[in-house]
Amino acid sequence: MVSRGGASLVEREPVFSRDGKRLLVCTACTVTVFSVQTGEVLTVLKGHTGFVNSVVVVPNATICHCWTAALDGTVRFWDFAAGTLLRTVNVGHPVQSMVIPELCKPRDAEKGDGKRKALVAFLSVGWYKGEAKDESEEDVKGRVICYNLTSAKQIPGHLAKTRYVETLCVSPGGGLVGMADDHKAWIWMVPQGGIEKSNVIPWTILHHTKRILVLAFDSSETRVAAGDHTGRILVWENVGDRTFSSIDNDGKVRVGKFTPPPKIVMRGRVRGGGVRGKDDAASCTTYHWHAREVKSLTFTMDGVYLLSGGLEGVLVVWQMETGKRTYLPRLGGALFYIAPSLHPALFAIACMDNSIKLLNTGTMDVERTIQGIKPPFVMPKQVSMNPSMVSIEPSEGKIVVATHNLSLQFYDPASDQHVAELQVTPRNYVVGAREEEEEGLSTCVTHVAFSADGLCMATVDVRIGEQSIGGGACLKFWEKNLQNRKFSINTQIDEPHEISALSFQSRERMAVSCSDTEFKIWVPHERRASRVSWRCRSVGSYRQRPILAAAFSSDGSILAVAASEFLTLWNPATNSLVKVLSNAVVHPLQPIHHLAFVNQSNCLVAASSGERPLLTVWDVSTLSVRWSQAISVESLSVDPIRANFAVLAGVPSDTYQEGARNSDAVVGLFDVDSPAPLQYWTVRDGFGGTLLYTPVPQTSAEAPKKGDDNTMTDLVPSKSKLTYLTSTREFVVFDPYQREDEPEQPKVRDVSVPEEVSSAFTALYGKAVQPKKSDAPADVLSALSKAPWGTLLNGPSHVLPSLSVVCIPFMDSLLKKRTEQT
Amino acid sequence: MDAGRNDYVPVKAKAYPASKNPLSADARFWKAFKILATPQHIGAVTSIQFSPVDHHDFAVSSSTRVTIYDGITGEVKKTISRFTDVAYSGTFRSDGQLLAAGGETGMVQIFDLGSRQILRQLKGHKGAVHWVRYAPQDKLHVLSAGDDRTVRYWDVATSEPLSTLNGHTDYVRCGSASPTSNDLWASGSYDHTVRLWDIRTPKCVLQLEHEKPLEDVLFFPSGGLLASAGGTDVKIWDIVGGGRLVQTLGSHQKTVTSLTMTAPRESSSALEQDAPRLLTSSLDGHVRVFDLSSFKVTHAAKYPHPLVSMGLSTSSQTLAVGTSSGMLYIRQRKATEIKEDQEEKPKSLLDTTRSKKPKQLRPNNYRYFLRGRSESAAEGDHVLVKPQKGKLNAQDKFLRKFMYREALSAALATADPTVVIAVMEELVARRGLVKAISNRDAPSLEPLLAFLCKYIVMPKQTRLLVPVAHLVLDLYTESLGVSPTISHLISILRDRVGTEVKLHLHLQSLQGLMEPLIQASAQI
């Protein structure tokens, strides 16, 4: 059974379902439906073969249908409650962005049944120059087209050509469609009476001197806000007054009579300041707080406030009338998207740290966080040694990754869920510091290692000096509290040495850390009564060679230390050098980076990378080489049960194939006896990837050792699982011994209906405690909630949406009820 | 953390590993004595005597005057300067009302401390009187020892000597009254002997051979043991056992000049130490504290001048050390355990006064509307806690606002190296230390330089502070001559670094000397 996970949740804008109970999030080639109430995964919509870029939900509270568009050139229609694909429309071009203005207006499906209007989508697609699609990517230009989804036909003509494929946005009422394109913003008005030809759609362009990154419309559809890359927010008032007004009055587009925006407008009319050139707007106001680029913008439903977020990780709420700002700082990462919900105070914020935060603007509080696996960070340039920032907690099988902010994230690969986060050193991470992009983080966790029983953890965090002032490292030993299953710090060692590798012994409490010239063995030491702390017991070095890897044998009697290209075997009890091994076959030797003892055998695997990479299997009992092979090993992991090991290797240059990408790699499963791999899998994005065996808990690992090895290993089904984690922190967990012909069991997800969404009242004041007695008042309450308009008007008047928004659904609900009764 | 938004994390003070040899209770106790005042006297401070009554003023004899210092503030209270020649051994009566003092003239004078009048003049000694003491139990008698080789027992009221104790063959310079007996006195002389006298039969009852001229003699609180100081040794004698030598404490380099003992305590918990300690001061400038159960040094302190006298108040709060150069060091420990006595007032069982019934509050009283404010929650009550915002320190407030320079200044204002180092490391992590250090004016640069001067040679801080000092020098070389204080601080910094470098060179040469020796010894 293969389980994948770790997709980024924040690549695209999340979308709320119409009933407000579900949140649809684009996760690579799938769409994941989360419950707003609990943050759990409800459904995964699988089917697309390219990255899903847009989700549009059908505006009907009773049915859960949505359209999705993806880079594979298809637009699909789903029932996301059941998770089934209903329809596929092949557009033929990779769709970067899709908006369907029709679906922005709240309406019922039945209403449209009588004379069903054609559903027209605005698509921003990649357009190849010629007809041949296998041309290089540079020739792809952006193009905005209209597409009739009902008849699956493209409406002839196009709306715009762009240099790059840009993202579209639509106004809340569906009247305007906008697109930010370099220094200008395109605005199209959606005609009321259907579209037959693309080039008759009225449009206007707003200009700016800086690159515009994001656009937003308010509900009145006269105000447009744009955020640029310098941090300014521009708000144009009465956009398209002149261009669109004549059409608006008639309510219909006069086909063929549309003229481009008038060239000269200055007819003595006093125009507001700030509007550039001949742009069709009354005034343009600039709001400036963000120091860096504005990534997301959204108007509140009533248009009184504007929410903006940027690289600083601070949500700014602007009061449009006064320009007054309210801040919500320390959100943990740059804010990529702010998605409004039907609830006027509830917003979903997509944060750079791969989390979606549900924000209540009434209380200015984050109510719930949907946290994915945290993204990798830019390593400091000064950190030269290879860090091991990823590990697996042995007792529970959680993936542990180092994150920004000097934290460790515990992530459950089985359920693809965030479990816990532990900050190694308390510190305030400054989101979006300019230097970070150039020089990497100033502090980071470089190593994390667990003892075999999972009760002990060691971490190394480094601080990079500013102009070589104040740098340093800190080694910390943590102990797990068995009650609350959390790690608490036991010992903190400042400036241990420059640690390049860290490893625990499996039997006793003993750890080894390696640096440039020496290795140190750390043991717990009873300092005072009832207080055990770790201390350095002994220091060793071999010819002042840089040490890059160290490993204990499974019984703990041998410590293997890779001193540059030599393998040195030590007795950890006496700290004495036992033997030096050197593979004299290949010259010159490369320093050994990876080292591991293979279980159930007397073998030691050493891997060196560089110009002459070599994977060597040593037999420790005979002190001879069993076999060696020229493989450049990226990561090495040994099977906790069998005498096997798995390596992640780059494809050798001689077998480099045409078309294969440079970063392609191979995961190979080897036996200690033969250099031919038992199994191999090709993977992409191999560079910087990590291979980890999920350790088997101690009790079951020792079971096969009691009896005969051969029979027992056959009898006891191997439960060892291999986890492959890429540098972008997507992972796949699989059983390496499962044969390919075995049918993969489909994972059954219980598709449960999410709970009742909170009303505005509960959002503001919390849930009222209901009296237990089921007397008359309860009946009254239930009668109230059975009102035909449902919970539409629940809550105080000041948080209710504007009357124009509420009116139509309110009237609809009343009308519908009557027809059903009669 | 899971709430989705992180709160500001205040900067924690830097924690250093605990010392391998943590301070003993004794060392902590004696280190708590902080210098209160260091007045300079004209001549050598020959005697320091504390008043036995509360407040513990002390009389300091030096040159031709006896100065009374306030035992709490360490300030001069009174000066008695009615001596025609050098005054010695100003000492209090047991009620602290009168003061007796000897002198070079051979006259013992009794002063009233209120009016500073001379009440009596005890004449009889034919040489200088270096040692005078009131009898500890009564207020009527004084014992004095003179350079005429005699010890005299005076009746103060009549100014007549009751008895003259003859026997010493050299100057008698010290003595001690037995704490248990009214009639037993010890005197020490330059003839190398300590003699014990019974006043009732004016005879020497015991003679102890110290083998060095005696500088001080002190009875133990039990009265059974006696300590004598002469030469570099302190000897402990068992008097009950017939003058047996119990122990010789020889840890001083030069003559031991003074002995003092901490007063025995009823409750050992009030004070960290359980057994009384013997304090010795010596001409080599050291004060050593001996544990009397093991006779081992538990604490030592060094003074820059030869010490000739020392005194400790009976409350063990104030320590005064006098030097031959006339400098007096007054050290005081913060009183901490005063309140305990008040709380533990035993309630008499026969206490018949009934506790007043709490008055029922009525709405006509204003307090009725304020009632229950100080009520604490009973068990089982549901407590609604107002989420408390942690109070932020000044440096945290500035760090939160990204005001790095101000944050560093605020940290320096705390004068706590752990805080300053922690803030500096936080600034490094935010890449703001250079910004925080640069563009300072003279008043804001001063604390930084003063901090560098103080801590640059401390091993714990050197690693971070040396590059910081380099940066400061790089940034401010051009504006060095502008402020005299800055120039002064820079020169101090240079001197500190210079001495440290010299020390390291010495240590390296020492290491070079030692290594062959150690290797040679290992081979054997």
Short mmCIF file of C-alpha atoms in Angstrom, two decimals, chain A residues 206-482:
data_model
loop_
_atom_site.label_atom_id
_atom_site.label_comp_id
_atom_site.label_asym_id
_atom_site.label_seq_id
_atom_site.Cartn_x
_atom_site.Cartn_y
_atom_site.Cartn_z
CA LEU A 206 -5.81 50.56 -15.56
CA HIS A 207 -2.16 51.49 -15.61
CA HIS A 208 0.44 51.67 -12.90
CA THR A 209 4.15 52.32 -12.83
CA LYS A 210 4.96 49.22 -10.81
CA ARG A 211 4.31 45.58 -11.43
CA ILE A 212 0.82 44.70 -10.24
CA LEU A 213 0.60 41.37 -8.50
CA VAL A 214 -2.95 41.04 -7.29
CA LEU A 215 -6.36 42.53 -7.97
CA ALA A 216 -9.54 42.66 -5.95
CA PHE A 217 -13.07 43.94 -6.61
CA ASP A 218 -15.53 45.11 -4.04
CA SER A 219 -19.15 44.03 -4.05
CA SER A 220 -20.42 47.24 -5.65
CA GLU A 221 -18.19 46.45 -8.65
CA THR A 222 -17.03 50.02 -9.02
CA ARG A 223 -13.94 49.84 -6.89
CA VAL A 224 -10.81 47.98 -7.86
CA ALA A 225 -7.84 47.42 -5.57
CA ALA A 226 -4.44 46.36 -6.79
CA GLY A 227 -1.30 45.44 -4.90
CA ASP A 228 2.09 45.96 -6.46
CA HIS A 229 5.49 44.48 -5.79
CA THR A 230 6.75 47.50 -3.83
CA GLY A 231 4.05 47.10 -1.20
CA ARG A 232 1.65 49.78 -2.34
CA ILE A 233 -2.06 49.19 -2.63
CA LEU A 234 -3.92 51.25 -5.21
CA VAL A 235 -7.66 51.64 -5.07
CA TRP A 236 -9.47 53.02 -8.09
CA GLU A 237 -12.98 54.37 -7.61
CA ASN A 238 -15.77 54.23 -10.17
CA VAL A 239 -13.83 52.09 -12.54
CA GLY A 240 -15.38 51.80 -15.94
CA ASP A 241 -17.94 54.51 -15.38
CA ARG A 242 -17.62 55.75 -18.91
CA THR A 243 -16.84 52.52 -20.66
CA PHE A 244 -19.48 50.35 -19.14
CA SER A 245 -22.28 52.74 -18.19
CA SER A 246 -24.00 52.92 -21.58
CA ILE A 247 -24.14 49.19 -21.70
CA ASP A 248 -25.26 48.91 -18.13
CA ASN A 249 -28.31 51.08 -18.72
CA ASP A 250 -29.57 48.96 -21.50
CA GLY A 251 -28.86 45.79 -19.67
CA LYS A 252 -27.75 44.19 -22.90
CA VAL A 253 -24.68 44.35 -24.97
CA ARG A 254 -25.20 45.85 -28.28
CA VAL A 255 -23.34 43.50 -30.40
CA GLY A 256 -21.03 45.11 -32.84
CA LYS A 257 -21.72 48.59 -31.57
CA PHE A 258 -19.16 48.50 -28.85
CA THR A 259 -16.34 50.94 -29.33
CA PRO A 260 -13.01 50.91 -27.55
CA PRO A 261 -12.62 53.34 -24.65
CA PRO A 262 -12.63 56.93 -25.86
CA LYS A 263 -9.19 58.31 -26.44
CA ILE A 264 -9.73 61.79 -25.07
CA VAL A 265 -11.96 62.26 -22.10
CA MET A 266 -10.82 65.55 -20.56
CA ARG A 267 -13.95 67.45 -21.24
CA GLY A 268 -13.67 69.90 -18.41
CA ARG A 269 -14.74 67.34 -15.94
CA VAL A 270 -12.77 67.44 -12.71
CA ARG A 271 -11.11 64.14 -12.35
CA GLY A 272 -9.80 62.71 -9.11
CA GLY A 273 -6.11 62.72 -8.53
CA GLY A 274 -3.86 59.80 -9.01
CA VAL A 275 -5.48 58.30 -12.09
CA ARG A 276 -2.85 57.67 -14.68
CA GLY A 277 -3.29 58.79 -18.26
CA LYS A 278 -6.65 58.08 -19.77
CA ASP A 279 -7.63 55.32 -17.38
CA ASP A 280 -11.30 55.01 -16.86
CA ALA A 281 -11.62 55.73 -13.17
CA ALA A 282 -12.74 58.62 -11.02
CA SER A 283 -9.87 58.58 -8.59
CA CYS A 284 -6.98 56.48 -7.46
CA THR A 285 -5.84 56.32 -3.85
CA THR A 286 -2.59 54.77 -2.70
CA TYR A 287 -2.33 52.95 0.60
CA HIS A 288 1.15 52.06 1.71
CA TRP A 289 2.14 50.03 4.71
CA HIS A 290 3.64 46.85 3.35
CA ALA A 291 7.38 46.99 3.05
CA ARG A 292 7.51 44.21 0.54
CA GLU A 293 5.27 42.91 -2.18
CA VAL A 294 1.55 42.60 -1.57
CA LYS A 295 0.53 39.03 -2.17
CA SER A 296 -3.16 39.00 -1.38
CA LEU A 297 -6.05 41.44 -1.29
CA THR A 298 -9.72 41.02 -0.47
CA PHE A 299 -12.58 43.36 0.24
CA THR A 300 -14.98 42.48 2.99
CA MET A 301 -18.50 41.76 1.88
CA ASP A 302 -19.78 45.22 2.68
CA GLY A 303 -16.81 46.88 1.05
CA VAL A 304 -15.93 48.89 4.16
CA TYR A 305 -12.68 47.11 4.87
CA LEU A 306 -9.88 45.86 2.68
CA LEU A 307 -7.75 42.96 3.86
CA SER A 308 -4.22 42.78 2.58
CA GLY A 309 -1.34 40.46 3.23
CA GLY A 310 2.20 40.33 2.01
CA LEU A 311 5.56 38.80 2.57
CA GLU A 312 5.74 40.19 6.12
CA GLY A 313 3.22 37.70 7.42
CA VAL A 314 1.07 40.50 8.81
CA LEU A 315 -2.59 40.76 7.93
CA VAL A 316 -3.59 44.39 7.56
CA VAL A 317 -7.23 45.41 7.75
CA TRP A 318 -7.73 48.80 6.12
CA GLN A 319 -10.77 50.88 6.81
CA MET A 320 -11.38 52.32 3.37
CA GLU A 321 -12.94 55.59 4.49
CA THR A 322 -10.23 56.66 6.90
CA GLY A 323 -7.26 54.57 5.88
CA LYS A 324 -6.99 53.35 9.47
CA ARG A 325 -5.13 50.09 9.85
CA THR A 326 -5.55 47.15 12.15
CA TYR A 327 -2.88 44.49 12.22
CA LEU A 328 -2.75 40.82 12.94
CA PRO A 329 0.96 40.08 13.15
CA ARG A 330 3.06 36.91 13.52
CA LEU A 331 0.94 34.66 11.33
CA GLY A 332 3.95 32.47 10.68
CA GLY A 333 4.68 33.14 7.05
CA ALA A 334 3.93 35.24 4.01
CA LEU A 335 0.21 35.46 3.23
CA PHE A 336 -0.45 34.09 -0.24
CA TYR A 337 -4.22 34.16 -0.46
CA ILE A 338 -7.13 35.53 1.53
CA ALA A 339 -10.35 33.79 0.57
CA PRO A 340 -13.69 35.19 1.69
CA SER A 341 -16.48 32.94 2.84
CA LEU A 342 -20.21 33.42 2.91
CA HIS A 343 -19.89 34.32 6.54
CA PRO A 344 -19.00 38.00 6.59
CA ALA A 345 -16.32 37.67 9.26
CA LEU A 346 -14.72 34.38 8.26
CA PHE A 347 -11.74 34.29 5.94
CA ALA A 348 -9.34 31.56 4.95
CA ILE A 349 -5.73 32.69 4.78
CA ALA A 350 -3.19 30.63 2.89
CA CYS A 351 0.10 31.06 4.65
CA MET A 352 3.59 30.38 3.35
CA ASP A 353 4.26 27.81 6.08
CA ASN A 354 1.82 25.50 4.27
CA SER A 355 -1.09 26.24 6.51
CA ILE A 356 -4.57 27.53 5.92
CA LYS A 357 -5.77 29.66 8.77
CA LEU A 358 -9.42 30.36 9.34
CA LEU A 359 -9.58 33.89 10.59
CA ASN A 360 -12.45 35.61 12.30
CA THR A 361 -12.14 39.31 11.61
CA GLY A 362 -14.71 40.06 14.29
CA THR A 363 -12.44 38.87 17.06
CA MET A 364 -9.24 39.18 14.98
CA ASP A 365 -8.38 35.69 16.01
CA VAL A 366 -7.29 32.56 14.17
CA GLU A 367 -9.99 30.03 14.88
CA ARG A 368 -8.55 26.97 13.23
CA THR A 369 -5.42 26.02 11.38
CA ILE A 370 -5.16 23.38 8.70
CA GLN A 371 -1.47 22.64 8.78
CA GLY A 372 0.34 20.72 6.10
CA ILE A 373 3.94 19.60 6.25
CA LYS A 374 6.05 22.68 6.60
CA PRO A 375 8.06 23.73 3.59
CA PRO A 376 11.85 23.52 3.45
CA PHE A 377 13.79 26.67 4.12
CA VAL A 378 16.79 28.32 2.59
CA MET A 379 19.84 26.95 4.33
CA PRO A 380 22.38 29.49 5.50
CA LYS A 381 25.27 29.70 3.09
CA GLN A 382 27.77 29.30 5.87
CA VAL A 383 26.48 25.83 6.79
CA SER A 384 28.77 23.68 4.70
CA MET A 385 28.23 20.21 6.12
CA ASN A 386 25.35 18.10 5.01
CA PRO A 387 22.57 18.56 7.50
CA SER A 388 20.12 15.85 8.47
CA MET A 389 17.05 17.85 9.13
CA VAL A 390 14.63 15.00 8.61
CA SER A 391 14.14 11.99 10.80
CA ILE A 392 11.51 9.50 11.85
CA GLU A 393 10.39 9.17 15.40
CA PRO A 394 10.85 5.45 16.15
CA SER A 395 8.06 4.93 18.63
CA GLU A 396 5.20 6.43 16.65
CA GLY A 397 6.55 6.55 13.12
CA LYS A 398 6.12 10.28 12.74
CA ILE A 399 8.19 12.17 10.25
CA VAL A 400 10.15 14.90 12.01
CA VAL A 401 11.26 17.81 9.89
CA ALA A 402 13.07 20.98 10.79
CA THR A 403 11.19 24.13 9.93
CA HIS A 404 11.68 27.87 10.03
CA ASN A 405 11.60 29.42 13.40
CA LEU A 406 13.97 26.82 14.91
CA SER A 407 11.15 24.33 15.23
CA LEU A 408 10.62 20.66 14.61
CA GLN A 409 7.39 19.53 13.08
CA PHE A 410 6.03 16.08 13.88
CA TYR A 411 3.99 14.89 10.93
CA ASP A 412 2.00 11.71 10.65
CA PRO A 413 2.60 10.21 7.21
CA ALA A 414 -0.22 7.66 7.52
CA SER A 415 -2.99 10.19 7.94
CA ASP A 416 -1.09 13.03 6.24
CA GLN A 417 -1.68 15.22 9.24
CA HIS A 418 0.26 17.65 11.31
CA VAL A 419 0.70 16.30 14.83
CA ALA A 420 2.78 18.69 16.86
CA GLU A 421 5.40 21.32 16.70
CA LEU A 422 8.31 21.81 19.05
CA GLN A 423 10.41 24.91 19.14
CA VAL A 424 13.98 23.95 19.84
CA THR A 425 15.04 27.40 20.97
CA PRO A 426 12.47 30.04 21.79
CA ARG A 427 12.85 32.84 19.33
CA ASN A 428 10.82 35.22 17.27
CA TYR A 429 11.07 34.41 13.62
CA VAL A 430 10.93 37.58 11.57
CA VAL A 431 8.84 36.68 8.54
CA GLY A 432 9.99 38.06 5.23
CA ALA A 433 13.33 39.50 6.22
CA ARG A 434 15.05 40.73 3.10
CA GLU A 435 18.42 39.19 3.95
CA GLU A 436 16.85 35.78 4.26
CA GLU A 437 16.44 35.40 0.53
CA GLU A 438 20.05 36.29 -0.13
CA GLU A 439 21.84 34.58 2.72
CA GLY A 440 19.38 32.04 4.03
CA LEU A 441 18.07 31.77 7.53
CA SER A 442 20.19 33.16 10.31
CA THR A 443 19.25 30.34 12.66
CA CYS A 444 18.22 26.82 11.84
CA VAL A 445 18.06 23.32 13.19
CA THR A 446 20.67 21.30 11.32
CA HIS A 447 20.45 17.87 12.92
CA VAL A 448 17.87 15.80 14.65
CA ALA A 449 18.35 12.23 15.82
CA PHE A 450 16.34 9.82 17.95
CA SER A 451 17.38 6.99 20.20
CA ALA A 452 16.08 3.56 19.19
CA ASP A 453 13.29 3.56 21.77
CA GLY A 454 12.23 7.03 20.79
CA LEU A 455 12.44 8.37 24.31
CA CYS A 456 15.45 10.49 23.68
CA MET A 457 16.06 13.08 21.01
CA ALA A 458 19.10 15.13 20.17
CA THR A 459 19.00 18.32 18.16
CA VAL A 460 21.61 20.72 16.90
CA ASP A 461 20.69 24.28 16.09
CA VAL A 462 23.12 26.80 14.71
CA ARG A 463 23.15 30.55 14.71
CA ILE A 464 25.03 32.18 11.89
CA GLY A 465 27.12 35.10 12.99
CA GLU A 466 26.51 38.54 11.60
CA GLN A 467 29.80 39.62 10.02
CA SER A 468 31.21 36.59 11.85
CA ILE A 469 30.09 37.96 15.22
CA GLY A 470 28.12 35.84 17.58
CA GLY A 471 27.75 32.64 15.62
CA GLY A 472 27.49 29.37 17.42
CA ALA A 473 25.84 26.02 17.74
CA CYS A 474 23.86 24.39 20.47
CA LEU A 475 23.43 20.68 21.07
CA LYS A 476 20.35 19.75 23.00
CA PHE A 477 19.20 16.47 24.45
CA TRP A 478 15.47 16.02 24.94
CA GLU A 479 13.52 13.48 26.86
CA LYS A 480 10.03 12.31 26.20
CA ASN A 481 7.50 12.70 28.91
CA LEU A 482 5.57 9.45 28.90
#
